[in-house]
Coordinates of C-alpha atoms and ligand atoms in Angstrom, one line a residue:
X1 CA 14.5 15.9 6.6
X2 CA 12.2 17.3 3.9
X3 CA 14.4 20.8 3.8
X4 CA 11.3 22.3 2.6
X5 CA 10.5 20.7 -0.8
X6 CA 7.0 20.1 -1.7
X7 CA 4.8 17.3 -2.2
X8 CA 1.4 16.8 -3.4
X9 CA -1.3 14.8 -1.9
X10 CA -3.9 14.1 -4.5
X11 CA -6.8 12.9 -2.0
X12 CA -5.2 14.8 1.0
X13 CA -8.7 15.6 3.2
X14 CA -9.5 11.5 2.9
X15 CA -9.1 9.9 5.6
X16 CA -5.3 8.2 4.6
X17 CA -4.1 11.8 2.5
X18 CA -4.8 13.3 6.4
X19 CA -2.3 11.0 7.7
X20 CA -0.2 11.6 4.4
X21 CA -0.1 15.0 5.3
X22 CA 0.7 15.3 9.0
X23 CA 3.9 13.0 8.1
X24 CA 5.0 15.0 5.5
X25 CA 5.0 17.8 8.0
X26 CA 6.8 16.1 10.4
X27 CA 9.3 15.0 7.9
X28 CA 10.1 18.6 7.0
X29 CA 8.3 18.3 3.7
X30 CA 5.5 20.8 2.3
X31 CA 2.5 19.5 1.4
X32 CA 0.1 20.6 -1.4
X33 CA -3.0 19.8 -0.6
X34 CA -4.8 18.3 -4.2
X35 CA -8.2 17.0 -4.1
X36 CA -11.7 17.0 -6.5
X37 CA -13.9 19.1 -3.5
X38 CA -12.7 22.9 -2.8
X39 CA -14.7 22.8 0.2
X40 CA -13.1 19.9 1.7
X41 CA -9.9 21.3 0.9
X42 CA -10.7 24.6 2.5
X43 CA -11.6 22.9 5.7
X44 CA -8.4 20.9 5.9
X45 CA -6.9 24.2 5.1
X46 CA -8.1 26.1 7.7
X47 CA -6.8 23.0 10.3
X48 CA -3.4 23.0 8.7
X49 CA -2.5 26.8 8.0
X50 CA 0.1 27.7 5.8
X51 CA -0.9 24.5 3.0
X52 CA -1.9 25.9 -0.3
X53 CA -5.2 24.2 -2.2
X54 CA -5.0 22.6 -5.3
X55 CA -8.5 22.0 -6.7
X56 CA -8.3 19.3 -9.5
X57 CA -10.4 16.6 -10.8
X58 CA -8.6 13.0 -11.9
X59 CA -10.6 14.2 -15.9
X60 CA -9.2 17.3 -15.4
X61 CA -5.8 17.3 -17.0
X62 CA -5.0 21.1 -17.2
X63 CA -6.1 21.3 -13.4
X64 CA -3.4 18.7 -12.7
X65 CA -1.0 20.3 -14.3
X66 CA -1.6 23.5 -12.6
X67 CA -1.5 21.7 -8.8
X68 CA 1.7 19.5 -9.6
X69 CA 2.9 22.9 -10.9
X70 CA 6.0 23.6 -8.1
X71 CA 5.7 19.8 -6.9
X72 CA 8.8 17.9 -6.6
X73 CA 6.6 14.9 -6.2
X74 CA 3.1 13.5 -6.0
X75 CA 1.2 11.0 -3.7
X76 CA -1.7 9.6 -4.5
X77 CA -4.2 8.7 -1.7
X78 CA -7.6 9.2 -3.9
X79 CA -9.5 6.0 -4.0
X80 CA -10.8 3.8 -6.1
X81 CA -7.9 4.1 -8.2
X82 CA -9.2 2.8 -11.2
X83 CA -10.5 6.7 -11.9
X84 CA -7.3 8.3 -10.4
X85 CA -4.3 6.2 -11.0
X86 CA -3.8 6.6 -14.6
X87 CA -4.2 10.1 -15.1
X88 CA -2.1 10.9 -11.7
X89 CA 0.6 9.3 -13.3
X90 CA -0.1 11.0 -16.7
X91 CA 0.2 13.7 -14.9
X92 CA 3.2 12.9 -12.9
X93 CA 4.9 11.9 -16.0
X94 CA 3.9 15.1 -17.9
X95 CA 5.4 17.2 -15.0
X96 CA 8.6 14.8 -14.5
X97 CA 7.9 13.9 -11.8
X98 CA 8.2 11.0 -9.2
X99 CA 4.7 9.0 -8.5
X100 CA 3.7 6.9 -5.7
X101 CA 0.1 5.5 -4.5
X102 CA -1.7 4.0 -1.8
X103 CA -3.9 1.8 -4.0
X104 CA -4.9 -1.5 -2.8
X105 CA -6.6 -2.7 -6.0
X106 CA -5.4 -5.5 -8.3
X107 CA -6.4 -4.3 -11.1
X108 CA -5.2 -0.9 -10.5
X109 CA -1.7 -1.8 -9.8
X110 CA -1.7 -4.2 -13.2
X111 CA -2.6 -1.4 -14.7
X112 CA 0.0 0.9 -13.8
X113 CA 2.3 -1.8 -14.4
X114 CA 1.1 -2.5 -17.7
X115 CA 0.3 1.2 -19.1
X116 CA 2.9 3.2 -17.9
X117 CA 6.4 0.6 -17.3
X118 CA 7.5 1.8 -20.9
X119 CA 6.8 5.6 -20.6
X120 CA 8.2 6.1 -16.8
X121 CA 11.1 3.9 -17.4
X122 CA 11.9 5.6 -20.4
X123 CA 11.7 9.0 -18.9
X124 CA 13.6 7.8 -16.0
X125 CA 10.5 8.6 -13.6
X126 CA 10.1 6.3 -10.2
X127 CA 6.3 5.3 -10.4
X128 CA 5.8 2.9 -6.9
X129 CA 2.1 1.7 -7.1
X130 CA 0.5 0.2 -3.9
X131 CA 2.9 1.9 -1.8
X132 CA 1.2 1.3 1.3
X133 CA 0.2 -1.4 4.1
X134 CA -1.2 -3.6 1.5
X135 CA 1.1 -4.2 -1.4
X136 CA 4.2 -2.0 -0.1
X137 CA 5.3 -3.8 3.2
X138 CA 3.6 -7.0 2.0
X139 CA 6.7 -6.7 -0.7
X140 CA 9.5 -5.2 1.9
X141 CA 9.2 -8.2 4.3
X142 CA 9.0 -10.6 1.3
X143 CA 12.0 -9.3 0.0
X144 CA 13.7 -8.8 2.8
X145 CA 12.8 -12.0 4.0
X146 CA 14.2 -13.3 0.7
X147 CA 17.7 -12.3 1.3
X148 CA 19.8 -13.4 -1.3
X149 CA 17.4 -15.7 -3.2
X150 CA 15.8 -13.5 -6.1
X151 CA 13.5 -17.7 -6.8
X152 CA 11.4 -19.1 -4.4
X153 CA 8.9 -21.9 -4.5
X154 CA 6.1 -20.2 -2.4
X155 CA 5.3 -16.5 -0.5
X156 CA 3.0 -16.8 2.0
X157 CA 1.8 -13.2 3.5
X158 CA -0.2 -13.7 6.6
X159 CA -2.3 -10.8 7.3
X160 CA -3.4 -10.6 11.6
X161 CA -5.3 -7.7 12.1
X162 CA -7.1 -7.6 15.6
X163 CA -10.4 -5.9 13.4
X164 CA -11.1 -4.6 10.6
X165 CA -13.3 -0.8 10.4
X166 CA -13.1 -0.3 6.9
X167 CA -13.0 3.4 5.1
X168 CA -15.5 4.6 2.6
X169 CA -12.6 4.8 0.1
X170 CA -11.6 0.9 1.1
X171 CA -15.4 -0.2 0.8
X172 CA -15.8 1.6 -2.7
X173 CA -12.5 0.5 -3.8
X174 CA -13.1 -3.3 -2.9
X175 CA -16.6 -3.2 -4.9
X176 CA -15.0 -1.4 -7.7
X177 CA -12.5 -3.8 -7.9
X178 CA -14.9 -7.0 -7.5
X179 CA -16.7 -5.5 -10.7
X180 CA -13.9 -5.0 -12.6
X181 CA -13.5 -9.1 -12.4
X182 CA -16.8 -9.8 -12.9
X183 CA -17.6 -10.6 -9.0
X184 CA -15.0 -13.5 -9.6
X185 CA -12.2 -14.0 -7.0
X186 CA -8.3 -13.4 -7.6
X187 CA -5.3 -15.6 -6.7
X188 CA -1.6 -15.8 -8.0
X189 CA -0.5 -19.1 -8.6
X190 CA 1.0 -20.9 -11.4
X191 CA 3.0 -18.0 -12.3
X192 CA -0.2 -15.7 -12.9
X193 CA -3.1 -14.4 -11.7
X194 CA -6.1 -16.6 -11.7
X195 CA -9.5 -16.1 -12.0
X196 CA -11.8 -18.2 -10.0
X197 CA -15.7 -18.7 -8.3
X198 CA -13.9 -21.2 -5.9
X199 CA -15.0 -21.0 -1.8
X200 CA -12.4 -19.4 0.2
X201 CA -10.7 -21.7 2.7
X202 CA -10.9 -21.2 6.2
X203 CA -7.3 -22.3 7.7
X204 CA -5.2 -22.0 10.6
X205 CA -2.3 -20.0 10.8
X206 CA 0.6 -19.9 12.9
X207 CA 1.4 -16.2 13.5
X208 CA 4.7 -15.9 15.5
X209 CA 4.2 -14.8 19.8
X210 CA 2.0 -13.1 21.9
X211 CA -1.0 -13.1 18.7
X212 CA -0.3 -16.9 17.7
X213 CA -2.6 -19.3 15.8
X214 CA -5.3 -17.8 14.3
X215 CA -8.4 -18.7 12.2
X216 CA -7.8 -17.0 8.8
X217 CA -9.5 -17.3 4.9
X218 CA -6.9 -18.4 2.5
X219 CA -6.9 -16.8 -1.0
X220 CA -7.8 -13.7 0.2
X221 CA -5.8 -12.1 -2.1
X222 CA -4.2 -8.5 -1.5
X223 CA -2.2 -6.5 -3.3
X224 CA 0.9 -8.3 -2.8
X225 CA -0.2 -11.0 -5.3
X226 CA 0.9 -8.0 -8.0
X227 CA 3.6 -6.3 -6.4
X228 CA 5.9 -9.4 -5.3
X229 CA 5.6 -11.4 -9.1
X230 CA 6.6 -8.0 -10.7
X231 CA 10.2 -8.3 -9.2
X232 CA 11.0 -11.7 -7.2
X233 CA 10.4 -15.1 -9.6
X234 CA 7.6 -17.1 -7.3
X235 CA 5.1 -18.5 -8.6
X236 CA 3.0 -19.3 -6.0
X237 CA 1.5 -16.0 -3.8
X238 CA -1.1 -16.9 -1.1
X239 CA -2.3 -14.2 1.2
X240 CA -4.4 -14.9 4.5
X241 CA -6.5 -12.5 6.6
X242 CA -7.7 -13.1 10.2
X243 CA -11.1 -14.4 9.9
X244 CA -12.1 -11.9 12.2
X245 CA -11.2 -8.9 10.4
X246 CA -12.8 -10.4 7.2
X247 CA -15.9 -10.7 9.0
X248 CA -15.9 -7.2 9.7
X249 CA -15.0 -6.2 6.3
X250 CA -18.2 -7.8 5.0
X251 CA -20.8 -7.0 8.0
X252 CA -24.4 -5.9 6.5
X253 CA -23.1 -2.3 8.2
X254 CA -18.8 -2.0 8.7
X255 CA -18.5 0.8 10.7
X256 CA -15.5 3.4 10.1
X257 CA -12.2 3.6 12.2
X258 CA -12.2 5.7 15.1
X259 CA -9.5 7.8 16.4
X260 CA -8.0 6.5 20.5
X261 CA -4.6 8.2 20.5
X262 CA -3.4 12.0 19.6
X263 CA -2.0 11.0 16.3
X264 CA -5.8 9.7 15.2
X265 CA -5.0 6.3 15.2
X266 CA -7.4 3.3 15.9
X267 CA -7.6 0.7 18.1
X268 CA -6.7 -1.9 15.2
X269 CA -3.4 -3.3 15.2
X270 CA -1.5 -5.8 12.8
X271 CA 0.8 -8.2 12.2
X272 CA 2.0 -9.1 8.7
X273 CA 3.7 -12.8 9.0
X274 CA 5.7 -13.8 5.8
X275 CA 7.0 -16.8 4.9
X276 CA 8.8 -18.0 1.8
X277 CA 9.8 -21.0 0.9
X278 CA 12.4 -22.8 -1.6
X279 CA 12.7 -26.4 -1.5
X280 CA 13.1 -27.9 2.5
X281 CA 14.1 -23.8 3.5
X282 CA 11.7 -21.4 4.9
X283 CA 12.7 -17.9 5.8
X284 CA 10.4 -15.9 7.9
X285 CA 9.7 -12.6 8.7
X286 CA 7.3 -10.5 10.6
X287 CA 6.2 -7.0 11.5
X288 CA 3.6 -5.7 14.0
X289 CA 2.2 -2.2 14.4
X290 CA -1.3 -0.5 15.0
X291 CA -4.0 0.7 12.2
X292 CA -3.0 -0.2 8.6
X293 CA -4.1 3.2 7.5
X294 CA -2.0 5.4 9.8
X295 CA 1.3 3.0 9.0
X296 CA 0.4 3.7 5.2
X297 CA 1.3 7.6 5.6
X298 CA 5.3 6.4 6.6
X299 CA 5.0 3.9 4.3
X300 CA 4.2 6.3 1.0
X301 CA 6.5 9.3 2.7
X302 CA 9.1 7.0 3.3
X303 CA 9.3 6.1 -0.6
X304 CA 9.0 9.7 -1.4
X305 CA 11.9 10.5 0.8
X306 CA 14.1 7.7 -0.7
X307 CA 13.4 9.0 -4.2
X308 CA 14.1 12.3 -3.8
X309 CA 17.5 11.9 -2.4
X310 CA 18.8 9.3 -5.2
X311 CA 18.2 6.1 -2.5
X312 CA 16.8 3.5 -5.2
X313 CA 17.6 0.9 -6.7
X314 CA 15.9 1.3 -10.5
X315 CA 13.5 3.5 -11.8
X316 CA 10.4 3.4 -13.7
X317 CA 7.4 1.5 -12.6
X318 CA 8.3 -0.2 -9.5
X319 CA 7.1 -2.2 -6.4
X320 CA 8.8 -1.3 -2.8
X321 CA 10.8 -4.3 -3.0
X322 CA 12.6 -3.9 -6.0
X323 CA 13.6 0.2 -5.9
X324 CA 14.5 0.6 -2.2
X325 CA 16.4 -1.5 0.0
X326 CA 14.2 -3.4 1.5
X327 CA 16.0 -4.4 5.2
X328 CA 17.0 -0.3 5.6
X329 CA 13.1 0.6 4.5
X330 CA 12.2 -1.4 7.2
X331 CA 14.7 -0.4 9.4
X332 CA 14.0 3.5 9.2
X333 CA 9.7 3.2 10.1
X334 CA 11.5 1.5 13.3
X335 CA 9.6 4.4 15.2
X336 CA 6.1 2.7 13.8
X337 CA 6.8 -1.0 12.9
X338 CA 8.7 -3.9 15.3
X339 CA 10.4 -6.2 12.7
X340 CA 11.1 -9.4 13.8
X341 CA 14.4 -9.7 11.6
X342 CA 14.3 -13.2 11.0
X343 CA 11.7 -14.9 13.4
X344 CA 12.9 -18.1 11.8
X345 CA 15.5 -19.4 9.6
X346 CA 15.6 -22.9 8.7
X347 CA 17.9 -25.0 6.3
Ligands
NAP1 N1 -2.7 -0.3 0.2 C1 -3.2 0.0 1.4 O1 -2.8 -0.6 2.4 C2 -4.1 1.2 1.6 C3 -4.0 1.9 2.8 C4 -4.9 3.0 3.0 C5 -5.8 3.4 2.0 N2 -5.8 2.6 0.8 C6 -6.7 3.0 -0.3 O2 -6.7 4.4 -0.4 C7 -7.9 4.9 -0.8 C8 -8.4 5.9 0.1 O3 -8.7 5.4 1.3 P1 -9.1 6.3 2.5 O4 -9.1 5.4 3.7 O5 -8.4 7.6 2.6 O6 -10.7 6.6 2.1 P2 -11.6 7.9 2.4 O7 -11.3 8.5 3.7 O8 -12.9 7.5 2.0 O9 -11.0 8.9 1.3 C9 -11.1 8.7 -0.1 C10 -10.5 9.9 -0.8 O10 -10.5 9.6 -2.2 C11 -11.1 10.7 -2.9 N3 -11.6 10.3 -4.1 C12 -12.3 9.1 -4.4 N4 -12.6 9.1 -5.7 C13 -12.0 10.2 -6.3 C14 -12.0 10.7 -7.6 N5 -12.6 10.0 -8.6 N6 -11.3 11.8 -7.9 C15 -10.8 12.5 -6.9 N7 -10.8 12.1 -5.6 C16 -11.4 10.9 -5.3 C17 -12.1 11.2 -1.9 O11 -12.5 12.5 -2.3 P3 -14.1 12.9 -2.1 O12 -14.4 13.1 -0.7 O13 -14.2 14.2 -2.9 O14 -14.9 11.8 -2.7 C18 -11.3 11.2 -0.6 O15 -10.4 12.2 -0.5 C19 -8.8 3.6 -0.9 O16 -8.8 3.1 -2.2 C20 -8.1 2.6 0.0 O17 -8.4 1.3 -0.3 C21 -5.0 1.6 0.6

């Protein structure tokens, strides 16, 4: 349990820094609730007594300081993340303490790799970017699925979510993003990223019992493509999305998700089917849940927890995969996510 130690939630009245919040709760932990609107933090005040207010704006660095003053770490659910990624983890690193986001931009998690892997490993400060659905469980199955390879020819991360009713934050992030690379597409292949105008390829893809073969787009790259080269030698990482949920991602009018069960879920659920492969072997694993926003809170909380009691592997700037143990992460969100543990082992 959290035995009380607090933990702030830059972002906390969106609709992922709710979820964020309730876990930490339910975890024992204390959360601060950060975020650029006093109003909207006074509301979520008044529905979670107790939960002080932080008002801070990402330009604001003496207003970060003051909210992370007291922190024992900070989460970051405040999207687009190319405005509030870099000076959250200024921040963090100014107050010594432990970072981890939700973002599910490329070229935010680069850049947390790029600017800030000196600093936080020199300060001996965990900074896990991406720490979330896309990016953080991507990276857990892949290197769980790994085993004891740390080389693999290809990672395959098959994304089969039932629909997609995308956030405000998710819409704004995804166009912030497709600026920032020109309105090019992204893939990793070749050992990098590459930049590209190519068509996406619709595909096939075998997803594992009862969802089985789907339509999906190929290429339809996520935020694994940064957060499984940064640890696991592959140079080919190909994500897939249901065709479905891609639709609905790009409708003329996406509508938000709405809430079916007492914890303010969705409808939506998911399964994330990963396959690597090295030489004739594949390994596979899988994991199936419901709404890729709600399974973000346990996700980030879980990686907060593991810091904070010593449970990593490195520190520094780090993706899921390479600070915590990757089978045990799994094995603890057992309440929210059915691993399939392997689904297939050949060779
Ligand atoms: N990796 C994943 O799988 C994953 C999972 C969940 C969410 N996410 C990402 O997390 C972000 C939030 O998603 P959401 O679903 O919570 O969206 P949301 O409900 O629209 O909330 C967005 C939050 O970000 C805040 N925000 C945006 N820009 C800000 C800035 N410059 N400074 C301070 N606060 C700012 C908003 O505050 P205001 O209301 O004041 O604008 C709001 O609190 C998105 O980028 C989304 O892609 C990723």
């Amino acid at each position: 349990m959290g035995s009380g130690r607090n933990v702030a939630v830059f972002g906390a009245y969106g609709h992922t820094g709710r979820f964020v919040v309730a876990e930490l709760r339910e975890r024992g932990y204390v959360p601060l609730l950060l975020g650029r609107d006093q109003g909207k933090l006074t509301a979520l005040a008044q529905a979670q007594p107790g939960l002080e207010t932080w008002q801070a704006s990402a330009d604001d660095p003496a207003a970060l300081d003051r909210a992370l003053k007291g922190a024992d770490a900070v989460i970051n659910t405040a999207g687009p993340f190319a405005s509030t990624a870099g000076p959250l983890v200024e921040a963090a690193l100014r107050a010594g303490i432990p970072y981890v986001d939700v973002a599910a931009e490329i070229e935010a998690n680069v850049d947390t790799f790029a600017h800030f892997a000196e600093r936080a490993g020199a300060a001996g400060i965990a900074v896990v970017p991406a720490m979330a659905f896309y990016g953080g469980l991507g990276d857990l199955l892949v290197t769980t699925a790994m085993g004891d390879w740390t080389a693999a020819d290809e990672v395959h991360v098959a994304y089969g979510l039932s629909s997609w009713h995308p956030t405000a934050g998710t819409l704004a992030s995804g166009t912030v993003s497709s600026q920032r690379r020109g309105g090019r597409r992204v893939r990793y292949s070749g050992g990098q990223l590459q930049y590209h105008d190519d068509a996406l390829p619709t595909l096939e893809w075998p997803f594992p019992a009862p969802l089985g073969p789907q339509s999906v787009i190929g290429e339809f790259s996520m935020a694994d493509v940064v957060t499984v080269p940064s640890h696991l030698a592959v140079p080919e990482v190909r994500t897939y999305m249901t065709a479905k949920a891609a639709a609905d991602l790009f409708a003329p009018d996406p509508s938000a998700p709405t809430a079916v069960d007492e914890r303010g879920r969705s409808e939506q659920t998911f399964v994330v089917d990963v396959l690597v492969r090295s030489g004739d072997t594949e390994r596979r694993v899988a994991a199936a849940g419901q709404d890729i926003y709600a399974i973000s809170a346990p996700l980030a909380v879980e990686a907060v927890d593991r810091i904070l009691t010593g449970r990593t592997r490195t520190t520094g700037v780090a993706s899921a995969g390479a600070i915590f143990d990757a089978p045990d992460f799994l094995r603890a969100l057992s309440a929210h996510l059915t691993v399939h543990l392997p689904l297939d082992m050949r060779g």
